[in-house]
Amino acid sequence: MQVVVGVDPGTTITGYGVVADRGDGAVTLLECGVVRPRARAPLAERLRDVHLGLCEVLARHRPVALAVEAVFAGRNARTAVILAHARGVALLAAAEVGVPAAELPPARVKQLVVGTGRATKGQVARMLQHRLRLRTPPQPADAADAVAVALAFCLERAAPRRALRLRG
């Protein structure tokens, strides 16, 4: 069993999801939640709080990998830059404990989890509930997004193993 932490970076709310990948296609949700820095705190303090919160999650679960949602450069460049700071903090937390980190674009996460890169948040939540055999979708939405990133990482990593089994 290998533990993977997924991160949906943000400076007001950072979601995290921790999953266990058994390697046989079964993935189990271990924990999910959010890190909420003080909303009106200066950016540097919010980034510190995100860093400390993610360090706690990494220490508690000792994952083999951290997967972070890549920055989506939509219409607002300022928002993309601020989110990039939060993403950098997540990558730093992983590097500090020697955990390899990977980035997954939002469309790739949706493609792997739902089957289409244009899936809605509701569709992603329902597929998480189904694939992880949960009674209800992960909450809040930022945590669900992070769980989707972790699951997508596991699915992408398993794809070459499945291809080898099909050929063999």
Tab-separated table of N, CA and C in Angstrom:
chain	number	residue	atom	x	y	z
A	1	MET	N	0.849	-1.176	0.000
A	1	MET	CA	0.000	0.000	0.000
A	1	MET	C	0.895	1.239	0.000
A	2	GLN	N	0.573	2.177	-0.888
A	2	GLN	CA	1.335	3.415	-0.962
A	2	GLN	C	0.400	4.602	-0.755
A	3	VAL	N	0.830	5.520	0.081
A	3	VAL	CA	0.035	6.698	0.414
A	3	VAL	C	0.439	7.856	-0.485
A	4	VAL	N	-0.568	8.559	-1.006
A	4	VAL	CA	-0.355	9.722	-1.868
A	4	VAL	C	-1.179	10.878	-1.302
A	5	VAL	N	-0.570	12.058	-1.254
A	5	VAL	CA	-1.267	13.265	-0.822
A	5	VAL	C	-1.523	14.125	-2.046
A	6	GLY	N	-2.763	14.540	-2.216
A	6	GLY	CA	-3.134	15.471	-3.280
A	6	GLY	C	-3.376	16.843	-2.677
A	7	VAL	N	-3.028	17.891	-3.416
A	7	VAL	CA	-3.181	19.257	-2.925
A	7	VAL	C	-3.867	20.117	-3.981
A	8	ASP	N	-4.887	20.862	-3.534
A	8	ASP	CA	-5.532	21.887	-4.344
A	8	ASP	C	-5.094	23.211	-3.730
A	9	PRO	N	-4.055	23.859	-4.297
A	9	PRO	CA	-3.451	25.015	-3.639
A	9	PRO	C	-4.316	26.267	-3.673
A	10	GLY	N	-4.210	27.034	-2.609
A	10	GLY	CA	-4.892	28.317	-2.521
A	10	GLY	C	-4.321	29.098	-1.355
A	11	THR	N	-4.471	30.401	-1.372
A	11	THR	CA	-3.936	31.208	-0.275
A	11	THR	C	-4.990	31.525	0.770
A	12	THR	N	-6.259	31.263	0.459
A	12	THR	CA	-7.298	31.423	1.477
A	12	THR	C	-7.792	30.067	1.958
A	13	ILE	N	-7.820	29.092	1.067
A	13	ILE	CA	-8.148	27.711	1.424
A	13	ILE	C	-7.286	26.803	0.561
A	14	THR	N	-6.557	25.906	1.204
A	14	THR	CA	-5.812	24.874	0.492
A	14	THR	C	-6.416	23.533	0.859
A	15	GLY	N	-6.878	22.808	-0.145
A	15	GLY	CA	-7.443	21.493	0.102
A	15	GLY	C	-6.368	20.429	0.068
A	16	TYR	N	-6.558	19.388	0.870
A	16	TYR	CA	-5.664	18.232	0.802
A	16	TYR	C	-6.489	16.956	0.866
A	17	GLY	N	-5.985	15.943	0.207
A	17	GLY	CA	-6.623	14.626	0.214
A	17	GLY	C	-5.544	13.573	0.317
A	18	VAL	N	-5.758	12.603	1.180
A	18	VAL	CA	-4.784	11.537	1.405
A	18	VAL	C	-5.442	10.220	1.022
A	19	VAL	N	-4.826	9.513	0.081
A	19	VAL	CA	-5.364	8.231	-0.366
A	19	VAL	C	-4.307	7.139	-0.233
A	20	ALA	N	-4.793	5.915	-0.107
A	20	ALA	CA	-3.921	4.737	-0.096
A	20	ALA	C	-4.169	3.973	-1.385
A	21	ASP	N	-3.107	3.729	-2.128
A	21	ASP	CA	-3.168	2.993	-3.389
A	21	ASP	C	-2.623	1.598	-3.130
A	22	ARG	N	-3.492	0.587	-3.248
A	22	ARG	CA	-3.057	-0.790	-2.988
A	22	ARG	C	-2.285	-1.377	-4.166
A	23	GLY	N	-2.318	-0.690	-5.301
A	23	GLY	CA	-1.565	-1.178	-6.451
A	23	GLY	C	-2.345	-2.131	-7.333
A	24	ASP	N	-3.506	-2.556	-6.880
A	24	ASP	CA	-4.333	-3.481	-7.662
A	24	ASP	C	-5.525	-2.764	-8.284
A	25	GLY	N	-5.445	-1.446	-8.328
A	25	GLY	CA	-6.541	-0.649	-8.862
A	25	GLY	C	-7.462	-0.100	-7.792
A	26	ALA	N	-7.317	-0.589	-6.571
A	26	ALA	CA	-8.159	-0.109	-5.471
A	26	ALA	C	-7.466	1.044	-4.753
A	27	VAL	N	-8.192	2.125	-4.585
A	27	VAL	CA	-7.694	3.303	-3.886
A	27	VAL	C	-8.689	3.624	-2.774
A	28	THR	N	-8.168	3.916	-1.589
A	28	THR	CA	-8.996	4.192	-0.424
A	28	THR	C	-8.702	5.590	0.095
A	29	LEU	N	-9.736	6.320	0.452
A	29	LEU	CA	-9.573	7.637	1.053
A	29	LEU	C	-9.217	7.460	2.529
A	30	LEU	N	-8.097	8.051	2.940
A	30	LEU	CA	-7.676	8.004	4.338
A	30	LEU	C	-8.107	9.245	5.104
A	31	GLU	N	-7.976	10.412	4.460
A	31	GLU	CA	-8.295	11.671	5.118
A	31	GLU	C	-8.390	12.765	4.070
A	32	CYS	N	-9.222	13.737	4.340
A	32	CYS	CA	-9.223	14.944	3.511
A	32	CYS	C	-9.666	16.112	4.373
A	33	GLY	N	-9.273	17.288	3.927
A	33	GLY	CA	-9.618	18.483	4.682
A	33	GLY	C	-9.043	19.709	4.024
A	34	VAL	N	-9.019	20.789	4.778
A	34	VAL	CA	-8.494	22.042	4.259
A	34	VAL	C	-7.616	22.722	5.302
A	35	VAL	N	-6.699	23.512	4.795
A	35	VAL	CA	-5.898	24.415	5.622
A	35	VAL	C	-6.466	25.800	5.352
A	36	ARG	N	-6.891	26.489	6.420
A	36	ARG	CA	-7.508	27.819	6.277
A	36	ARG	C	-6.693	28.867	7.020
A	37	PRO	N	-5.796	29.549	6.310
A	37	PRO	CA	-5.089	30.660	6.950
A	37	PRO	C	-6.077	31.790	7.262
A	38	ARG	N	-5.665	32.682	8.146
A	38	ARG	CA	-6.507	33.861	8.427
A	38	ARG	C	-6.703	34.639	7.132
A	39	ALA	N	-7.927	34.884	6.779
A	39	ALA	CA	-8.262	35.493	5.483
A	39	ALA	C	-7.641	36.867	5.275
A	40	ARG	N	-7.563	37.668	6.290
A	40	ARG	CA	-7.065	39.035	6.129
A	40	ARG	C	-5.581	39.170	6.476
A	41	ALA	N	-4.923	38.060	6.752
A	41	ALA	CA	-3.492	38.104	7.074
A	41	ALA	C	-2.691	38.450	5.817
A	42	PRO	N	-1.519	39.024	5.988
A	42	PRO	CA	-0.650	39.276	4.828
A	42	PRO	C	-0.320	37.966	4.093
A	43	LEU	N	-0.045	38.085	2.817
A	43	LEU	CA	0.223	36.913	1.987
A	43	LEU	C	1.309	36.029	2.594
A	44	ALA	N	2.388	36.599	3.078
A	44	ALA	CA	3.486	35.799	3.635
A	44	ALA	C	3.009	34.943	4.814
A	45	GLU	N	2.147	35.494	5.649
A	45	GLU	CA	1.634	34.739	6.800
A	45	GLU	C	0.694	33.623	6.349
A	46	ARG	N	-0.135	33.906	5.353
A	46	ARG	CA	-1.031	32.861	4.830
A	46	ARG	C	-0.223	31.717	4.217
A	47	LEU	N	0.840	32.058	3.489
A	47	LEU	CA	1.693	31.018	2.895
A	47	LEU	C	2.374	30.192	3.980
A	48	ARG	N	2.823	30.846	5.041
A	48	ARG	CA	3.419	30.120	6.164
A	48	ARG	C	2.409	29.146	6.761
A	49	ASP	N	1.177	29.594	6.949
A	49	ASP	CA	0.146	28.737	7.525
A	49	ASP	C	-0.159	27.534	6.630
A	50	VAL	N	-0.209	27.771	5.329
A	50	VAL	CA	-0.422	26.663	4.385
A	50	VAL	C	0.735	25.676	4.491
A	51	HIS	N	1.955	26.197	4.521
A	51	HIS	CA	3.141	25.351	4.637
A	51	HIS	C	3.085	24.499	5.900
A	52	LEU	N	2.804	25.129	7.030
A	52	LEU	CA	2.754	24.389	8.295
A	52	LEU	C	1.653	23.332	8.278
A	53	GLY	N	0.496	23.680	7.733
A	53	GLY	CA	-0.601	22.712	7.663
A	53	GLY	C	-0.257	21.512	6.796
A	54	LEU	N	0.360	21.768	5.640
A	54	LEU	CA	0.743	20.656	4.762
A	54	LEU	C	1.863	19.825	5.381
A	55	CYS	N	2.782	20.470	6.091
A	55	CYS	CA	3.843	19.719	6.769
A	55	CYS	C	3.257	18.761	7.802
A	56	GLU	N	2.221	19.197	8.499
A	56	GLU	CA	1.552	18.318	9.473
A	56	GLU	C	0.939	17.102	8.788
A	57	VAL	N	0.276	17.321	7.657
A	57	VAL	CA	-0.333	16.217	6.910
A	57	VAL	C	0.747	15.243	6.440
A	58	LEU	N	1.837	15.775	5.897
A	58	LEU	CA	2.930	14.920	5.415
A	58	LEU	C	3.556	14.125	6.555
A	59	ALA	N	3.745	14.741	7.700
A	59	ALA	CA	4.331	14.050	8.845
A	59	ALA	C	3.399	12.947	9.354
A	60	ARG	N	2.115	13.212	9.328
A	60	ARG	CA	1.133	12.256	9.844
A	60	ARG	C	1.016	11.026	8.949
A	61	HIS	N	1.150	11.204	7.631
A	61	HIS	CA	0.876	10.097	6.698
A	61	HIS	C	2.103	9.528	5.991
A	62	ARG	N	3.210	10.232	5.984
A	62	ARG	CA	4.438	9.769	5.328
A	62	ARG	C	4.175	9.189	3.923
A	63	PRO	N	3.710	10.042	3.009
A	63	PRO	CA	3.357	9.559	1.668
A	63	PRO	C	4.583	9.236	0.815
A	64	VAL	N	4.336	8.487	-0.249
A	64	VAL	CA	5.392	8.204	-1.227
A	64	VAL	C	5.433	9.287	-2.297
A	65	ALA	N	4.356	10.084	-2.389
A	65	ALA	CA	4.301	11.147	-3.391
A	65	ALA	C	3.294	12.205	-2.979
A	66	LEU	N	3.520	13.409	-3.493
A	66	LEU	CA	2.580	14.512	-3.342
A	66	LEU	C	2.218	14.963	-4.751
A	67	ALA	N	0.930	15.042	-5.029
A	67	ALA	CA	0.456	15.518	-6.334
A	67	ALA	C	-0.257	16.836	-6.112
A	68	VAL	N	0.091	17.816	-6.903
A	68	VAL	CA	-0.490	19.153	-6.744
A	68	VAL	C	-1.143	19.567	-8.052
A	69	GLU	N	-2.292	20.221	-7.923
A	69	GLU	CA	-2.956	20.715	-9.114
A	69	GLU	C	-2.124	21.857	-9.691
A	70	ALA	N	-1.824	21.769	-10.967
A	70	ALA	CA	-1.037	22.800	-11.636
A	70	ALA	C	-1.835	24.093	-11.701
A	71	VAL	N	-1.125	25.201	-11.792
A	71	VAL	CA	-1.774	26.501	-11.852
A	71	VAL	C	-2.519	26.637	-13.166
A	72	PHE	N	-3.766	27.049	-13.059
A	72	PHE	CA	-4.604	27.295	-14.222
A	72	PHE	C	-4.568	28.787	-14.496
A	73	ALA	N	-3.963	29.186	-15.592
A	73	ALA	CA	-3.814	30.612	-15.912
A	73	ALA	C	-5.033	31.097	-16.678
A	74	GLY	N	-6.114	31.299	-15.971
A	74	GLY	CA	-7.359	31.754	-16.592
A	74	GLY	C	-7.264	33.197	-17.028
A	75	ARG	N	-8.316	33.931	-16.798
A	75	ARG	CA	-8.374	35.311	-17.260
A	75	ARG	C	-7.621	36.265	-16.348
A	76	ASN	N	-7.499	35.948	-15.089
A	76	ASN	CA	-6.907	36.865	-14.132
A	76	ASN	C	-5.467	36.444	-13.819
A	77	ALA	N	-4.507	37.123	-14.387
A	77	ALA	CA	-3.093	36.787	-14.202
A	77	ALA	C	-2.677	36.954	-12.743
A	78	ARG	N	-3.215	37.959	-12.061
A	78	ARG	CA	-2.862	38.184	-10.653
A	78	ARG	C	-3.255	36.984	-9.796
A	79	THR	N	-4.442	36.437	-10.026
A	79	THR	CA	-4.891	35.259	-9.290
A	79	THR	C	-3.977	34.072	-9.573
A	80	ALA	N	-3.586	33.899	-10.825
A	80	ALA	CA	-2.699	32.789	-11.185
A	80	ALA	C	-1.359	32.909	-10.472
A	81	VAL	N	-0.835	34.121	-10.356
A	81	VAL	CA	0.445	34.328	-9.674
A	81	VAL	C	0.317	34.010	-8.186
A	82	ILE	N	-0.752	34.466	-7.566
A	82	ILE	CA	-0.951	34.197	-6.136
A	82	ILE	C	-1.116	32.695	-5.901
A	83	LEU	N	-1.867	32.009	-6.766
A	83	LEU	CA	-2.017	30.555	-6.634
A	83	LEU	C	-0.684	29.845	-6.844
A	84	ALA	N	0.145	30.396	-7.700
A	84	ALA	CA	1.468	29.809	-7.920
A	84	ALA	C	2.287	29.852	-6.640
A	85	HIS	N	2.112	30.892	-5.830
A	85	HIS	CA	2.802	30.948	-4.535
A	85	HIS	C	2.381	29.773	-3.659
A	86	ALA	N	1.091	29.525	-3.581
A	86	ALA	CA	0.578	28.428	-2.756
A	86	ALA	C	1.065	27.079	-3.290
A	87	ARG	N	1.108	26.945	-4.590
A	87	ARG	CA	1.628	25.718	-5.206
A	87	ARG	C	3.092	25.521	-4.839
A	88	GLY	N	3.864	26.615	-4.871
A	88	GLY	CA	5.271	26.549	-4.502
A	88	GLY	C	5.462	26.119	-3.059
A	89	VAL	N	4.595	26.587	-2.178
A	89	VAL	CA	4.664	26.200	-0.766
A	89	VAL	C	4.422	24.697	-0.622
A	90	ALA	N	3.471	24.161	-1.372
A	90	ALA	CA	3.202	22.719	-1.328
A	90	ALA	C	4.418	21.930	-1.830
A	91	LEU	N	5.018	22.391	-2.914
A	91	LEU	CA	6.202	21.718	-3.446
A	91	LEU	C	7.362	21.796	-2.458
A	92	LEU	N	7.503	22.933	-1.785
A	92	LEU	CA	8.546	23.089	-0.773
A	92	LEU	C	8.335	22.122	0.386
A	93	ALA	N	7.109	22.014	0.867
A	93	ALA	CA	6.813	21.100	1.975
A	93	ALA	C	7.201	19.674	1.601
A	94	ALA	N	6.890	19.259	0.379
A	94	ALA	CA	7.252	17.914	-0.076
A	94	ALA	C	8.768	17.754	-0.149
A	95	ALA	N	9.453	18.748	-0.701
A	95	ALA	CA	10.911	18.667	-0.843
A	95	ALA	C	11.598	18.598	0.512
A	96	GLU	N	11.064	19.318	1.496
A	96	GLU	CA	11.676	19.326	2.827
A	96	GLU	C	11.691	17.951	3.479
A	97	VAL	N	10.713	17.116	3.156
A	97	VAL	CA	10.674	15.772	3.751
A	97	VAL	C	11.074	14.688	2.749
A	98	GLY	N	11.559	15.111	1.590
A	98	GLY	CA	12.064	14.149	0.610
A	98	GLY	C	10.992	13.370	-0.129
A	99	VAL	N	9.811	13.958	-0.261
A	99	VAL	CA	8.716	13.299	-0.973
A	99	VAL	C	8.676	13.828	-2.406
A	100	PRO	N	8.738	12.942	-3.397
A	100	PRO	CA	8.644	13.402	-4.785
A	100	PRO	C	7.302	14.084	-5.032
A	101	ALA	N	7.323	15.127	-5.856
A	101	ALA	CA	6.105	15.875	-6.161
A	101	ALA	C	5.833	15.841	-7.655
A	102	ALA	N	4.561	15.813	-7.984
A	102	ALA	CA	4.130	15.817	-9.380
A	102	ALA	C	3.044	16.864	-9.548
A	103	GLU	N	2.939	17.400	-10.751
A	103	GLU	CA	1.892	18.367	-11.080
A	103	GLU	C	0.928	17.736	-12.066
A	104	LEU	N	-0.339	18.012	-11.877
A	104	LEU	CA	-1.352	17.550	-12.820
A	104	LEU	C	-2.247	18.732	-13.188
A	105	PRO	N	-2.388	19.028	-14.475
A	105	PRO	CA	-3.298	20.103	-14.891
A	105	PRO	C	-4.745	19.728	-14.547
A	106	PRO	N	-5.579	20.717	-14.239
A	106	PRO	CA	-6.967	20.429	-13.873
A	106	PRO	C	-7.712	19.572	-14.905
A	107	ALA	N	-7.509	19.841	-16.190
A	107	ALA	CA	-8.205	19.058	-17.219
A	107	ALA	C	-7.763	17.597	-17.207
A	108	ARG	N	-6.499	17.348	-16.904
A	108	ARG	CA	-6.001	15.966	-16.838
A	108	ARG	C	-6.599	15.242	-15.634
A	109	VAL	N	-6.726	15.951	-14.508
A	109	VAL	CA	-7.354	15.361	-13.315
A	109	VAL	C	-8.776	14.926	-13.663
A	110	LYS	N	-9.537	15.823	-14.285
A	110	LYS	CA	-10.919	15.509	-14.650
A	110	LYS	C	-10.979	14.356	-15.642
A	111	GLN	N	-10.067	14.350	-16.605
A	111	GLN	CA	-10.027	13.277	-17.607
A	111	GLN	C	-9.810	11.924	-16.937
A	112	LEU	N	-8.865	11.855	-16.020
A	112	LEU	CA	-8.550	10.592	-15.364
A	112	LEU	C	-9.657	10.131	-14.408
A	113	VAL	N	-10.252	11.067	-13.682
A	113	VAL	CA	-11.249	10.707	-12.674
A	113	VAL	C	-12.626	10.476	-13.281
A	114	VAL	N	-13.032	11.346	-14.221
A	114	VAL	CA	-14.394	11.291	-14.755
A	114	VAL	C	-14.442	10.712	-16.165
A	115	GLY	N	-13.409	10.953	-16.960
A	115	GLY	CA	-13.413	10.478	-18.340
A	115	GLY	C	-13.489	11.602	-19.350
A	116	THR	N	-13.659	12.840	-18.856
A	116	THR	CA	-13.667	14.000	-19.731
A	116	THR	C	-12.995	15.166	-19.014
A	117	GLY	N	-12.167	15.886	-19.733
A	117	GLY	CA	-11.468	17.025	-19.163
A	117	GLY	C	-12.352	18.232	-18.923
A	118	ARG	N	-13.607	18.151	-19.354
A	118	ARG	CA	-14.543	19.259	-19.172
A	118	ARG	C	-15.601	18.944	-18.116
A	119	ALA	N	-15.327	17.996	-17.247
A	119	ALA	CA	-16.292	17.611	-16.214
A	119	ALA	C	-16.548	18.765	-15.250
A	120	THR	N	-17.741	18.793	-14.708
A	120	THR	CA	-18.100	19.804	-13.711
A	120	THR	C	-17.629	19.334	-12.329
A	121	LYS	N	-17.609	20.268	-11.375
A	121	LYS	CA	-17.244	19.903	-10.006
A	121	LYS	C	-18.198	18.847	-9.458
A	122	GLY	N	-19.473	18.946	-9.795
A	122	GLY	CA	-20.458	17.959	-9.345
A	122	GLY	C	-20.175	16.576	-9.898
A	123	GLN	N	-19.804	16.506	-11.175
A	123	GLN	CA	-19.469	15.213	-11.781
A	123	GLN	C	-18.226	14.612	-11.123
A	124	VAL	N	-17.237	15.445	-10.854
A	124	VAL	CA	-16.022	14.961	-10.187
A	124	VAL	C	-16.376	14.427	-8.803
A	125	ALA	N	-17.182	15.168	-8.066
A	125	ALA	CA	-17.565	14.741	-6.717
A	125	ALA	C	-18.302	13.404	-6.750
A	126	ARG	N	-19.231	13.233	-7.686
A	126	ARG	CA	-19.973	11.963	-7.785
A	126	ARG	C	-19.048	10.800	-8.157
A	127	MET	N	-18.082	11.056	-9.051
A	127	MET	CA	-17.153	9.981	-9.421
A	127	MET	C	-16.228	9.627	-8.268
A	128	LEU	N	-15.823	10.617	-7.493
A	128	LEU	CA	-15.022	10.320	-6.300
A	128	LEU	C	-15.813	9.438	-5.352
A	129	GLN	N	-17.069	9.788	-5.138
A	129	GLN	CA	-17.930	8.999	-4.261
A	129	GLN	C	-18.027	7.558	-4.766
A	130	HIS	N	-18.223	7.403	-6.060
A	130	HIS	CA	-18.352	6.072	-6.653
A	130	HIS	C	-17.031	5.298	-6.611
A	131	ARG	N	-15.962	5.891	-7.107
A	131	ARG	CA	-14.675	5.194	-7.210
A	131	ARG	C	-14.077	4.844	-5.849
A	132	LEU	N	-14.302	5.710	-4.864
A	132	LEU	CA	-13.720	5.486	-3.540
A	132	LEU	C	-14.706	4.807	-2.588
A	133	ARG	N	-15.885	4.475	-3.107
A	133	ARG	CA	-16.926	3.781	-2.328
A	133	ARG	C	-17.282	4.539	-1.046
A	134	LEU	N	-17.610	5.816	-1.211
A	134	LEU	CA	-17.949	6.678	-0.082
A	134	LEU	C	-19.463	6.845	0.001
A	135	ARG	N	-19.969	7.069	1.201
A	135	ARG	CA	-21.399	7.324	1.366
A	135	ARG	C	-21.797	8.668	0.767
A	136	THR	N	-20.918	9.655	0.932
A	136	THR	CA	-21.156	10.991	0.382
A	136	THR	C	-19.856	11.486	-0.240
A	137	PRO	N	-19.943	12.439	-1.158
A	137	PRO	CA	-18.712	12.988	-1.748
A	137	PRO	C	-17.871	13.687	-0.682
A	138	PRO	N	-16.560	13.744	-0.877
A	138	PRO	CA	-15.703	14.471	0.069
A	138	PRO	C	-16.127	15.939	0.169
A	139	GLN	N	-16.014	16.500	1.349
A	139	GLN	CA	-16.363	17.895	1.602
A	139	GLN	C	-15.256	18.549	2.389
A	140	PRO	N	-15.064	19.845	2.289
A	140	PRO	CA	-15.664	20.784	1.353
A	140	PRO	C	-15.099	20.616	-0.053
A	141	ALA	N	-15.518	21.476	-0.966
A	141	ALA	CA	-15.144	21.353	-2.382
A	141	ALA	C	-13.634	21.383	-2.598
A	142	ASP	N	-12.903	22.188	-1.829
A	142	ASP	CA	-11.444	22.254	-1.994
A	142	ASP	C	-10.790	20.930	-1.606
A	143	ALA	N	-11.327	20.277	-0.585
A	143	ALA	CA	-10.815	18.964	-0.191
A	143	ALA	C	-11.145	17.933	-1.271
A	144	ALA	N	-12.356	18.012	-1.826
A	144	ALA	CA	-12.737	17.090	-2.897
A	144	ALA	C	-11.813	17.254	-4.105
A	145	ASP	N	-11.484	18.486	-4.438
A	145	ASP	CA	-10.563	18.726	-5.560
A	145	ASP	C	-9.205	18.092	-5.282
A	146	ALA	N	-8.729	18.194	-4.049
A	146	ALA	CA	-7.437	17.608	-3.687
A	146	ALA	C	-7.488	16.084	-3.722
A	147	VAL	N	-8.594	15.501	-3.289
A	147	VAL	CA	-8.761	14.045	-3.369
A	147	VAL	C	-8.732	13.612	-4.837
A	148	ALA	N	-9.376	14.400	-5.702
A	148	ALA	CA	-9.361	14.087	-7.132
A	148	ALA	C	-7.942	14.120	-7.688
A	149	VAL	N	-7.132	15.062	-7.243
A	149	VAL	CA	-5.739	15.148	-7.695
A	149	VAL	C	-4.972	13.903	-7.248
A	150	ALA	N	-5.154	13.499	-6.002
A	150	ALA	CA	-4.464	12.310	-5.496
A	150	ALA	C	-4.912	11.059	-6.258
A	151	LEU	N	-6.219	10.916	-6.462
A	151	LEU	CA	-6.733	9.755	-7.200
A	151	LEU	C	-6.222	9.763	-8.632
A	152	ALA	N	-6.236	10.915	-9.289
A	152	ALA	CA	-5.745	11.018	-10.665
A	152	ALA	C	-4.278	10.608	-10.748
A	153	PHE	N	-3.486	11.024	-9.764
A	153	PHE	CA	-2.077	10.628	-9.733
A	153	PHE	C	-1.961	9.110	-9.686
A	154	CYS	N	-2.745	8.476	-8.831
A	154	CYS	CA	-2.715	7.012	-8.714
A	154	CYS	C	-3.141	6.348	-10.016
A	155	LEU	N	-4.185	6.871	-10.638
A	155	LEU	CA	-4.676	6.306	-11.898
A	155	LEU	C	-3.657	6.462	-13.014
A	156	GLU	N	-3.020	7.631	-13.086
A	156	GLU	CA	-2.017	7.857	-14.128
A	156	GLU	C	-0.808	6.959	-13.918
A	157	ARG	N	-0.414	6.789	-12.674
A	157	ARG	CA	0.733	5.939	-12.351
A	157	ARG	C	0.431	4.473	-12.659
A	158	ALA	N	-0.836	4.074	-12.509
A	158	ALA	CA	-1.215	2.682	-12.751
A	158	ALA	C	-1.365	2.361	-14.231
A	159	ALA	N	-1.563	3.363	-15.080
A	159	ALA	CA	-1.805	3.121	-16.499
A	159	ALA	C	-0.701	2.304	-17.165
A	160	PRO	N	0.597	2.589	-16.969
A	160	PRO	CA	1.632	1.755	-17.597
A	160	PRO	C	1.620	0.307	-17.088
A	161	ARG	N	1.295	0.108	-15.805
A	161	ARG	CA	1.223	-1.255	-15.264
A	161	ARG	C	0.084	-2.022	-15.919
A	162	ARG	N	-1.068	-1.361	-16.117
A	162	ARG	CA	-2.201	-2.017	-16.772
A	162	ARG	C	-1.843	-2.370	-18.209
A	163	ALA	N	-1.150	-1.469	-18.906
A	163	ALA	CA	-0.771	-1.731	-20.299
A	163	ALA	C	0.164	-2.931	-20.396
A	164	LEU	N	1.086	-3.040	-19.444
A	164	LEU	CA	1.995	-4.185	-19.442
A	164	LEU	C	1.235	-5.487	-19.209
A	165	ARG	N	0.258	-5.480	-18.309
A	165	ARG	CA	-0.532	-6.691	-18.042
A	165	ARG	C	-1.336	-7.088	-19.271
A	166	LEU	N	-1.866	-6.100	-20.002
A	166	LEU	CA	-2.643	-6.387	-21.201
A	166	LEU	C	-1.768	-6.995	-22.294
A	167	ARG	N	-0.543	-6.503	-22.417
A	167	ARG	CA	0.378	-7.026	-23.440
A	167	ARG	C	0.923	-8.389	-23.063
A	168	GLY	N	1.143	-8.609	-21.754
A	168	GLY	CA	1.778	-9.827	-21.261
A	168	GLY	C	0.876	-10.982	-21.340
